[in-house]
Short mmCIF file of C-alpha atoms in Angstrom, two decimals:
data_model
loop_
_atom_site.label_atom_id
_atom_site.label_comp_id
_atom_site.label_asym_id
_atom_site.label_seq_id
_atom_site.Cartn_x
_atom_site.Cartn_y
_atom_site.Cartn_z
CA UNK J 1 0.00 0.01 -0.04
CA UNK J 2 2.73 2.43 0.74
CA UNK J 3 4.54 1.73 -2.54
CA UNK J 4 1.15 2.55 -4.27
CA UNK J 5 0.64 5.79 -2.52
CA UNK J 6 4.27 6.78 -3.26
CA UNK J 7 3.79 5.94 -7.05
CA UNK J 8 2.50 8.51 -9.47
CA UNK J 9 -0.64 6.35 -10.36
CA UNK J 10 -1.60 6.25 -6.78
CA UNK J 11 -1.06 9.72 -6.09
CA UNK J 12 -2.81 11.06 -9.07
CA UNK J 13 -5.68 8.45 -8.19
CA UNK J 14 -5.90 9.61 -4.71
CA UNK J 15 -5.72 13.37 -5.48
CA UNK J 16 -8.61 12.92 -8.17
CA UNK J 17 -10.79 10.78 -5.96
CA UNK J 18 -10.50 12.68 -2.81
CA UNK J 19 -10.49 16.22 -4.53
CA UNK J 20 -13.38 15.51 -6.86
CA UNK J 21 -15.61 13.58 -4.30
CA UNK J 22 -14.87 16.12 -1.49
CA UNK J 23 -15.58 19.27 -3.78
CA UNK J 24 -18.76 17.79 -5.37
CA UNK J 25 -20.10 16.51 -2.10
CA UNK J 26 -19.48 19.83 -0.13
CA UNK J 27 -20.75 21.93 -3.08
CA UNK J 28 -23.88 20.06 -3.63
CA UNK J 29 -24.59 19.72 0.08
CA UNK J 30 -24.25 23.50 0.56
CA UNK J 31 -26.45 24.31 -2.56
CA UNK J 32 -29.05 21.86 -1.75
CA UNK J 33 -29.60 22.87 2.04
CA UNK J 34 -29.21 26.56 1.19
CA UNK J 35 -31.86 26.34 -1.56
CA UNK J 36 -34.19 24.09 0.52
CA UNK J 37 -33.95 26.36 3.63
CA UNK J 38 -34.48 29.47 1.44
CA UNK J 39 -37.50 27.93 -0.29
CA UNK J 40 -38.93 26.76 2.79
CA UNK J 41 -38.52 30.18 4.73
CA UNK J 42 -40.16 31.84 1.59
CA UNK J 43 -43.05 29.57 1.32
CA UNK J 44 -43.90 29.44 5.00
CA UNK J 45 -43.85 33.11 5.37
CA UNK J 46 -45.86 33.47 2.32
CA UNK J 47 -48.26 30.75 3.37
CA UNK J 48 -48.62 32.52 6.79
CA UNK J 49 -49.43 35.87 4.89
CA UNK J 50 -51.96 34.32 2.45
CA UNK J 51 -53.64 32.38 5.19
CA UNK J 52 -54.22 35.61 7.35
CA UNK J 53 -55.28 37.54 4.31
CA UNK J 54 -57.70 34.94 2.94
CA UNK J 55 -59.14 34.20 6.40
CA UNK J 56 -59.75 37.78 7.34
CA UNK J 57 -61.25 38.61 4.08
CA UNK J 58 -63.50 35.57 4.30
CA UNK J 59 -64.91 36.80 7.69
CA UNK J 60 -66.43 39.94 6.19
CA UNK J 61 -67.94 38.16 3.36
CA UNK J 62 -71.70 37.09 4.18
CA UNK J 63 -72.17 33.53 5.21
CA UNK J 64 -74.48 32.63 2.18
CA UNK J 65 -71.70 34.05 -0.08
CA UNK J 66 -68.71 32.45 1.36
CA UNK J 67 -68.73 29.17 -0.62
CA UNK J 68 -68.71 31.09 -4.02
CA UNK J 69 -65.79 33.43 -2.74
CA UNK J 70 -64.03 30.39 -1.42
CA UNK J 71 -64.24 28.64 -4.58
CA UNK J 72 -62.56 31.62 -6.49
CA UNK J 73 -59.97 32.55 -3.71
CA UNK J 74 -58.80 29.14 -3.06
CA UNK J 75 -56.04 28.21 -5.62
CA UNK J 76 -52.70 26.65 -5.93
CA UNK J 77 -51.12 25.46 -2.81
CA UNK J 78 -53.36 27.40 -0.45
CA UNK J 79 -57.16 26.02 -0.16
CA UNK J 80 -59.79 27.36 2.29
CA UNK J 81 -63.03 25.64 2.31
CA UNK J 82 -66.13 24.97 4.52
CA UNK J 83 -65.40 22.07 6.87
CA UNK J 84 -67.29 18.80 6.33
CA UNK J 85 -67.80 18.44 10.07
CA UNK J 86 -67.65 20.78 13.13
CA UNK J 87 -65.20 18.41 15.17
CA UNK J 88 -63.15 20.77 17.20
CA UNK J 89 -61.17 18.39 18.93
CA UNK J 90 -57.86 19.89 20.04
CA UNK J 91 -54.52 18.45 18.84
CA UNK J 92 -51.01 19.61 19.63
CA UNK J 93 -50.44 22.90 17.87
CA UNK J 94 -48.04 22.91 15.14
CA UNK J 95 -45.34 25.56 14.37
CA UNK J 96 -47.59 26.82 11.60
CA UNK J 97 -51.12 26.77 13.50
CA UNK J 98 -49.43 28.49 16.54
CA UNK J 99 -47.80 31.28 14.20
CA UNK J 100 -51.23 31.63 12.46
CA UNK J 101 -53.10 32.02 15.74
CA UNK J 102 -50.81 34.61 16.84
CA UNK J 103 -51.30 36.49 13.55
CA UNK J 104 -55.35 36.50 13.49
CA UNK J 105 -57.30 38.31 16.02
CA UNK J 106 -58.40 36.88 19.05
CA UNK J 107 -62.00 36.36 17.78
CA UNK J 108 -60.71 33.50 15.69
CA UNK J 109 -59.72 30.13 16.87
CA UNK J 110 -57.11 27.96 15.21
CA UNK J 111 -57.16 24.34 15.64
CA UNK J 112 -54.46 21.72 14.26
CA UNK J 113 -55.72 18.52 12.58
CA UNK J 114 -54.31 15.11 13.13
CA UNK J 115 -54.33 14.13 9.58
CA UNK J 116 -52.52 15.62 6.64
CA UNK J 117 -53.29 16.27 3.11
CA UNK J 118 -52.20 13.35 0.81
CA UNK J 119 -50.20 15.59 -1.35
CA UNK J 120 -47.82 15.98 1.68
CA UNK J 121 -46.42 12.40 0.88
CA UNK J 122 -45.69 13.12 -2.81
CA UNK J 123 -42.21 13.61 -3.88
CA UNK J 124 -41.76 16.92 -5.79
CA UNK J 125 -38.65 18.06 -7.74
CA UNK J 126 -36.23 20.34 -5.99
CA UNK J 127 -33.79 20.55 -8.78
CA UNK J 128 -30.93 18.50 -7.24
CA UNK J 129 -28.48 16.15 -8.62
CA UNK J 130 -30.16 13.26 -6.50
CA UNK J 131 -33.34 13.56 -8.12
CA UNK J 132 -36.83 14.49 -6.70
CA UNK J 133 -37.29 14.51 -2.90
CA UNK J 134 -40.36 15.16 -0.43
CA UNK J 135 -41.36 18.72 0.48
CA UNK J 136 -40.08 19.77 3.83
CA UNK J 137 -41.85 23.03 4.32
CA UNK J 138 -45.35 23.49 5.83
CA UNK J 139 -47.89 20.96 4.50
CA UNK J 140 -50.90 20.49 6.90
CA UNK J 141 -54.55 21.25 7.39
CA UNK J 142 -55.91 23.28 10.29
CA UNK J 143 -59.57 24.11 11.14
CA UNK J 144 -60.43 27.73 11.56
CA UNK J 145 -63.39 28.92 13.58
CA UNK J 146 -64.76 32.29 12.30
CA UNK J 147 -66.07 35.11 14.29
CA UNK J 148 -69.62 33.89 13.43
CA UNK J 149 -68.94 30.36 14.53
CA UNK J 150 -68.51 28.93 11.31
CA UNK J 151 -65.79 26.23 10.81
CA UNK J 152 -63.39 26.35 7.80
CA UNK J 153 -60.71 23.94 6.93
CA UNK J 154 -57.39 25.55 5.58
CA UNK J 155 -54.97 23.24 3.71
CA UNK J 156 -51.45 24.31 2.95
CA UNK J 157 -49.99 22.29 0.29
CA UNK J 158 -46.46 21.79 -1.33
CA UNK J 159 -45.78 23.82 -4.51
CA UNK J 160 -46.93 21.90 -7.61
CA UNK J 161 -43.45 22.42 -9.38
CA UNK J 162 -40.04 23.50 -8.82
CA UNK J 163 -39.44 27.15 -7.91
CA UNK J 164 -37.02 28.81 -10.25
CA UNK J 165 -34.01 29.95 -8.49
CA UNK J 166 -32.74 32.28 -11.26
CA UNK J 167 -28.87 33.37 -11.09
CA UNK J 168 -28.59 31.65 -7.71
CA UNK J 169 -28.40 28.31 -9.47
CA UNK J 170 -25.25 29.25 -11.31
CA UNK J 171 -23.97 30.78 -8.21
CA UNK J 172 -24.12 27.27 -6.56
CA UNK J 173 -22.36 25.44 -9.33
CA UNK J 174 -19.46 28.15 -9.58
CA UNK J 175 -17.56 26.71 -6.57
CA UNK J 176 -18.07 23.23 -7.83
CA UNK J 177 -16.74 24.16 -11.38
CA UNK J 178 -13.87 26.15 -9.90
CA UNK J 179 -12.64 23.42 -7.86
CA UNK J 180 -12.87 20.83 -10.72
CA UNK J 181 -11.03 23.37 -12.86
CA UNK J 182 -8.26 24.16 -10.26
CA UNK J 183 -7.89 20.32 -9.54
CA UNK J 184 -7.52 19.39 -13.22
CA UNK J 185 -4.97 21.80 -13.69
CA UNK J 186 -2.77 20.78 -11.08
CA UNK J 187 -3.37 16.98 -11.60
CA UNK J 188 -2.66 17.59 -15.49
CA UNK J 189 0.45 19.49 -14.56
CA UNK J 190 1.70 16.82 -12.06
CA UNK J 191 0.95 13.81 -14.59
CA UNK J 192 2.20 15.72 -17.83
CA UNK J 193 5.40 17.58 -16.34
CA UNK J 194 7.56 14.12 -16.05
CA UNK J 195 6.57 12.94 -19.57
CA UNK J 196 7.45 16.57 -21.07
CA UNK J 197 10.81 16.38 -19.17
CA UNK J 198 11.65 13.01 -20.71
CA UNK J 199 10.43 14.08 -24.15
CA UNK J 200 12.63 17.23 -23.98
CA UNK J 201 15.67 15.15 -22.60
CA UNK J 202 15.20 12.70 -25.44
CA UNK J 203 15.09 15.78 -27.99
CA UNK J 204 18.26 17.28 -26.35
CA UNK J 205 19.87 13.90 -26.48
CA UNK J 206 19.75 13.84 -30.21
CA UNK J 207 21.31 17.25 -30.45
CA UNK J 208 24.07 16.59 -27.91
CA UNK J 209 24.91 13.15 -26.57
CA UNK J 210 26.90 14.74 -23.88
CA UNK J 211 23.98 16.49 -22.18
CA UNK J 212 23.99 16.15 -18.31
CA UNK J 213 21.94 13.28 -17.12
CA UNK J 214 18.38 13.79 -15.76
CA UNK J 215 17.84 14.31 -12.03
CA UNK J 216 16.44 11.43 -10.06
CA UNK J 217 13.36 13.23 -8.58
CA UNK J 218 9.65 12.71 -8.45
CA UNK J 219 7.53 9.68 -8.19
CA UNK J 220 8.91 6.17 -8.19
CA UNK J 221 8.03 5.51 -11.72
CA UNK J 222 9.61 8.87 -12.91
CA UNK J 223 12.84 8.04 -11.00
CA UNK J 224 13.03 4.83 -12.53
CA UNK J 225 12.46 6.02 -15.98
CA UNK J 226 15.03 8.87 -15.48
CA UNK J 227 17.53 6.20 -14.27
CA UNK J 228 16.97 3.94 -17.26
CA UNK J 229 17.24 7.00 -19.64
CA UNK J 230 20.50 8.17 -17.95
CA UNK J 231 21.75 4.61 -18.42
CA UNK J 232 20.65 4.48 -22.19
CA UNK J 233 22.33 7.72 -22.71
CA UNK J 234 25.46 6.56 -21.02
CA UNK J 235 25.66 3.36 -23.27
CA UNK J 236 25.09 5.17 -26.45
CA UNK J 237 27.62 7.66 -25.72
CA UNK J 238 30.06 5.03 -24.93
CA UNK J 239 29.19 3.09 -28.05
CA UNK J 240 29.72 6.26 -30.20
CA UNK J 241 32.95 7.17 -28.47
CA UNK J 242 34.18 3.60 -29.04
CA UNK J 243 33.17 3.54 -32.57
CA UNK J 244 34.45 6.83 -33.27
CA UNK J 245 37.89 6.32 -31.76
CA UNK J 246 38.17 2.90 -33.59
CA UNK J 247 37.31 4.50 -36.86
CA UNK J 248 39.58 7.40 -36.29
CA UNK J 249 42.42 4.97 -35.16
CA UNK J 250 42.20 2.80 -38.20
CA UNK J 251 42.09 5.77 -40.66
CA UNK J 252 44.97 7.34 -38.96
CA UNK J 253 47.21 4.41 -38.77
CA UNK J 254 46.64 3.67 -42.51
CA UNK J 255 48.05 7.05 -43.41
CA UNK J 256 51.59 5.80 -42.71
CA UNK J 257 51.73 2.65 -44.82
CA UNK J 258 50.09 4.46 -47.62
CA UNK J 259 52.46 7.26 -47.61
CA UNK J 260 55.30 4.70 -47.70
CA UNK J 261 53.59 2.96 -50.55
CA UNK J 262 53.16 6.17 -52.59
CA UNK J 263 57.06 6.83 -52.12
CA UNK J 264 57.96 3.25 -53.47
CA UNK J 265 55.59 3.72 -56.37
CA UNK J 266 57.58 6.46 -57.53
CA UNK J 267 60.24 3.94 -58.25
CA UNK J 268 58.12 1.69 -60.44
CA UNK J 269 59.55 1.75 -63.96
CA UNK J 270 56.57 0.99 -65.91
CA UNK J 271 54.66 4.41 -66.20
CA UNK J 272 51.29 2.93 -67.16
CA UNK J 273 51.44 0.58 -64.05
CA UNK J 274 52.62 3.36 -61.88
CA UNK J 275 49.65 5.72 -62.88
CA UNK J 276 47.21 2.95 -62.15
CA UNK J 277 48.64 2.06 -58.69
CA UNK J 278 48.98 5.89 -57.94
CA UNK J 279 45.36 6.30 -58.86
CA UNK J 280 44.17 3.34 -56.66
CA UNK J 281 46.24 4.62 -53.84
CA UNK J 282 44.73 8.20 -54.07
CA UNK J 283 41.48 6.77 -53.96
CA UNK J 284 42.24 4.81 -50.91
CA UNK J 285 43.70 8.13 -49.42
CA UNK J 286 40.50 9.83 -50.10
CA UNK J 287 38.44 7.36 -48.46
CA UNK J 288 40.60 7.53 -45.37
CA UNK J 289 40.04 11.32 -45.30
CA UNK J 290 36.45 11.09 -45.50
CA UNK J 291 36.44 8.23 -43.08
CA UNK J 292 38.03 10.64 -40.70
CA UNK J 293 35.58 13.45 -41.41
CA UNK J 294 32.80 10.90 -40.65
CA UNK J 295 34.22 10.13 -37.40
CA UNK J 296 34.51 13.90 -36.58
CA UNK J 297 30.92 14.31 -37.76
CA UNK J 298 29.80 12.17 -35.03
CA UNK J 299 31.81 13.92 -32.30
CA UNK J 300 29.91 16.28 -30.15
CA UNK J 301 32.60 17.45 -27.75
CA UNK J 302 33.33 20.58 -29.65
CA UNK J 303 32.25 24.03 -28.41
CA UNK J 304 29.10 25.62 -29.81
CA UNK J 305 29.35 29.23 -30.97
CA UNK J 306 27.08 31.89 -32.23
CA UNK J 307 27.56 31.97 -36.05
CA UNK J 308 26.18 34.46 -38.73
CA UNK J 309 24.56 32.31 -41.41
CA UNK J 310 24.76 34.56 -44.20
CA UNK J 311 28.57 35.30 -43.58
CA UNK J 312 29.26 31.45 -43.42
CA UNK J 313 27.17 30.90 -46.69
CA UNK J 314 29.11 33.77 -48.40
CA UNK J 315 32.53 32.27 -47.30
CA UNK J 316 31.48 28.69 -48.47
CA UNK J 317 30.35 29.85 -51.86
CA UNK J 318 33.18 32.19 -52.36
CA UNK J 319 35.64 29.55 -51.71
CA UNK J 320 33.85 27.11 -54.05
CA UNK J 321 34.03 29.70 -56.85
CA UNK J 322 37.64 30.39 -56.29
CA UNK J 323 38.01 26.64 -56.76
CA UNK J 324 36.43 26.90 -60.07
CA UNK J 325 32.98 25.41 -58.99
CA UNK J 326 29.86 27.06 -60.72
CA UNK J 327 28.14 28.17 -57.63
CA UNK J 328 25.10 30.65 -57.46
CA UNK J 329 23.89 32.17 -54.22
CA UNK J 330 20.63 33.93 -53.76
CA UNK J 331 18.72 35.28 -50.77
CA UNK J 332 19.71 36.36 -47.08
CA UNK J 333 18.63 34.91 -43.73
CA UNK J 334 19.40 37.62 -41.55
CA UNK J 335 19.69 35.57 -38.46
CA UNK J 336 22.26 33.82 -36.14
CA UNK J 337 22.62 30.03 -35.34
CA UNK J 338 24.33 28.06 -32.75
CA UNK J 339 26.87 25.52 -33.97
CA UNK J 340 30.53 24.20 -34.44
CA UNK J 341 31.90 26.40 -37.40
CA UNK J 342 33.94 23.95 -38.81
CA UNK J 343 31.26 21.25 -38.82
CA UNK J 344 28.54 23.53 -40.15
CA UNK J 345 31.01 24.54 -42.80
CA UNK J 346 31.90 20.94 -43.68
CA UNK J 347 28.04 20.15 -43.94
CA UNK J 348 27.47 22.98 -46.71
CA UNK J 349 30.72 22.28 -48.43
CA UNK J 350 29.48 18.47 -48.95
CA UNK J 351 26.23 19.50 -50.25
CA UNK J 352 27.53 22.06 -52.73
CA UNK J 353 30.32 19.54 -53.81
CA UNK J 354 27.72 16.85 -54.27
CA UNK J 355 25.64 19.20 -56.42
CA UNK J 356 28.39 20.24 -58.51
CA UNK J 357 29.79 16.64 -58.81
CA UNK J 358 26.77 15.01 -60.07
CA UNK J 359 24.66 18.17 -61.37
CA UNK J 360 27.19 20.35 -62.88
CA UNK J 361 26.10 23.33 -61.04
CA UNK J 362 24.91 24.33 -57.57
CA UNK J 363 22.16 26.98 -57.26
CA UNK J 364 22.04 27.95 -53.48
CA UNK J 365 18.99 29.85 -52.23
CA UNK J 366 18.56 30.83 -48.50
CA UNK J 367 15.26 32.06 -46.96
CA UNK J 368 14.08 33.15 -43.45
CA UNK J 369 11.35 31.00 -41.87
CA UNK J 370 9.42 31.34 -38.38
CA UNK J 371 12.36 30.78 -36.11
CA UNK J 372 14.55 29.02 -38.62
CA UNK J 373 16.40 29.35 -42.01
CA UNK J 374 16.03 27.12 -44.95
CA UNK J 375 18.75 26.52 -47.55
CA UNK J 376 18.03 24.93 -50.77
CA UNK J 377 20.94 23.68 -52.79
CA UNK J 378 19.79 22.54 -56.28
CA UNK J 379 21.75 21.04 -59.06
CA UNK J 380 21.10 20.51 -62.83
CA UNK J 381 21.71 16.66 -62.89
CA UNK J 382 19.31 13.87 -63.72
CA UNK J 383 18.05 13.59 -60.00
CA UNK J 384 17.83 10.37 -58.10
CA UNK J 385 14.99 7.65 -58.28
CA UNK J 386 12.44 8.13 -55.83
CA UNK J 387 12.98 4.83 -54.16
CA UNK J 388 16.78 5.66 -53.40
CA UNK J 389 16.33 9.16 -51.95
CA UNK J 390 16.61 7.77 -48.41
CA UNK J 391 19.29 5.33 -48.92
CA UNK J 392 21.84 7.97 -50.32
CA UNK J 393 22.18 8.86 -46.72
CA UNK J 394 23.62 5.46 -45.77
CA UNK J 395 27.39 5.13 -45.57
CA UNK J 396 29.20 4.04 -48.66
CA UNK J 397 25.96 3.97 -50.67
CA UNK J 398 25.97 5.52 -54.21
CA UNK J 399 23.41 5.65 -56.93
CA UNK J 400 26.18 5.12 -59.48
CA UNK J 401 27.12 1.45 -59.02
CA UNK J 402 30.38 1.44 -61.01
CA UNK J 403 32.00 3.18 -58.09
CA UNK J 404 34.45 4.59 -60.54
CA UNK J 405 36.69 7.80 -59.37
CA UNK J 406 35.36 9.47 -62.48
CA UNK J 407 31.63 9.10 -61.78
CA UNK J 408 31.54 9.68 -57.95
CA UNK J 409 33.25 9.62 -54.59
CA UNK J 410 33.14 7.29 -51.70
CA UNK J 411 29.68 7.65 -50.69
CA UNK J 412 30.07 9.46 -47.42
CA UNK J 413 29.49 13.04 -48.15
CA UNK J 414 25.81 13.08 -47.38
CA UNK J 415 26.22 10.61 -44.43
CA UNK J 416 28.56 13.28 -43.01
CA UNK J 417 26.34 16.32 -43.80
CA UNK J 418 23.29 14.54 -42.13
CA UNK J 419 25.22 13.69 -39.06
CA UNK J 420 26.28 17.27 -38.68
CA UNK J 421 22.78 18.54 -39.38
CA UNK J 422 21.25 16.37 -36.68
CA UNK J 423 24.04 17.29 -34.06
CA UNK J 424 22.87 20.92 -34.57
CA UNK J 425 19.08 20.31 -34.41
CA UNK J 426 18.73 20.99 -38.12
CA UNK J 427 17.00 18.64 -40.83
CA UNK J 428 18.38 17.69 -44.05
CA UNK J 429 15.99 16.10 -46.80
CA UNK J 430 16.42 15.24 -50.57
CA UNK J 431 13.81 15.80 -53.21
CA UNK J 432 13.84 15.58 -57.00
CA UNK J 433 12.87 19.17 -58.38
CA UNK J 434 9.81 19.64 -60.55
CA UNK J 435 11.92 21.18 -63.32
CA UNK J 436 14.72 18.40 -62.98
CA UNK J 437 17.78 18.07 -60.91
CA UNK J 438 18.24 17.13 -57.20
CA UNK J 439 17.38 19.61 -54.42
CA UNK J 440 18.77 19.29 -51.05
CA UNK J 441 16.98 21.36 -48.35
CA UNK J 442 18.81 22.04 -45.00
CA UNK J 443 16.56 23.72 -42.16
CA UNK J 444 18.64 25.23 -39.39
CA UNK J 445 17.11 26.65 -36.17
CA UNK J 446 17.44 30.15 -35.12
CA UNK J 447 19.65 31.03 -32.11
CA UNK J 448 18.02 32.64 -29.27
CA UNK J 449 19.97 34.13 -26.47
CA UNK J 450 19.46 32.59 -23.17
CA UNK J 451 17.37 29.69 -24.50
#
């Protein structure tokens, strides 16, 4: 039982049950009792006033005309009629009969009757959540001896229908609705906050694997989930570090024997064989360099800096033009982003190189969005089959299956670009243009100070 109460499910359940039941019961009890008391007081006072008025008026009417007057004046819940018998047996006075006797002159005599009208036992609607209930106000019959000795029977009956309460009805339910609204707000916050924290932590983990671990606070389930999340983050970080170190070590260690091989190839006497071997060696060195770039693209230990996107794009495109690449830049973003300068530059360079290599020319367009900047890099090539647009991001995958040096690289450029984009909270996608060519769309989030 203790573990259940300490759990999030138990606390939410108990908070909801106790709060809703207590607020609903308290509000409804107060509303019903207050309304009933008000109605009873009003009806009792009105009955006394009406009874006094009709009795005194009847007394001044001549005896032979009283029956006709009583037939007209006795309506609704107040009935005054000539008694069928003249039995004046005294019975214990009721609160109503005693009050009426005090209000009437001494010439009148008020006698309580033992039997009550049958309408007193009927259930009437009182506009409650618990359905109709009995009328608890005045409901009885009394005999009234007039000044001339005639005996009349006065019956005070319950109201025939519910008495509208007007705006008071809304006032009764305001506390109930307010309690439920406040309770729902706090319960929702209590239930959703841990989930939102885990979701934000998962999002931050995608951007930075080295984020500090979650604090183990809250209910037992939340602490358990946070501990599991922290353990998962540690295993992923360790796995990435090991893989990156292994890849970097392999590619770095290969540099030395490849350099020795190039020096020895210079001594080969056959020029044709020498050129072929040097070409193969150059391809291997290119793969090693891109392997190192791939390893670096998965490293998140670098320091994030505030970067001006327009300046960075101008620099990348200017370097490409200086290198003889046909690159065209249009548009301005007018925003800053948070990132590692060399990594973001590598991402843009790879996308532009890919466009020039396979599409002859790179058309770079940048535009400002709500809280982000979108960079479109479109080439003039044949595009990529629709079913292979996602696969080109896989390491070493190329649409060109010949894998020759003339037709393409190693197949790591887009993989590196996507890794860098994801490390900076950006998105990278490919699509075939309507007018032909392949278009790479890079969406970078804007940097807000203090966020």
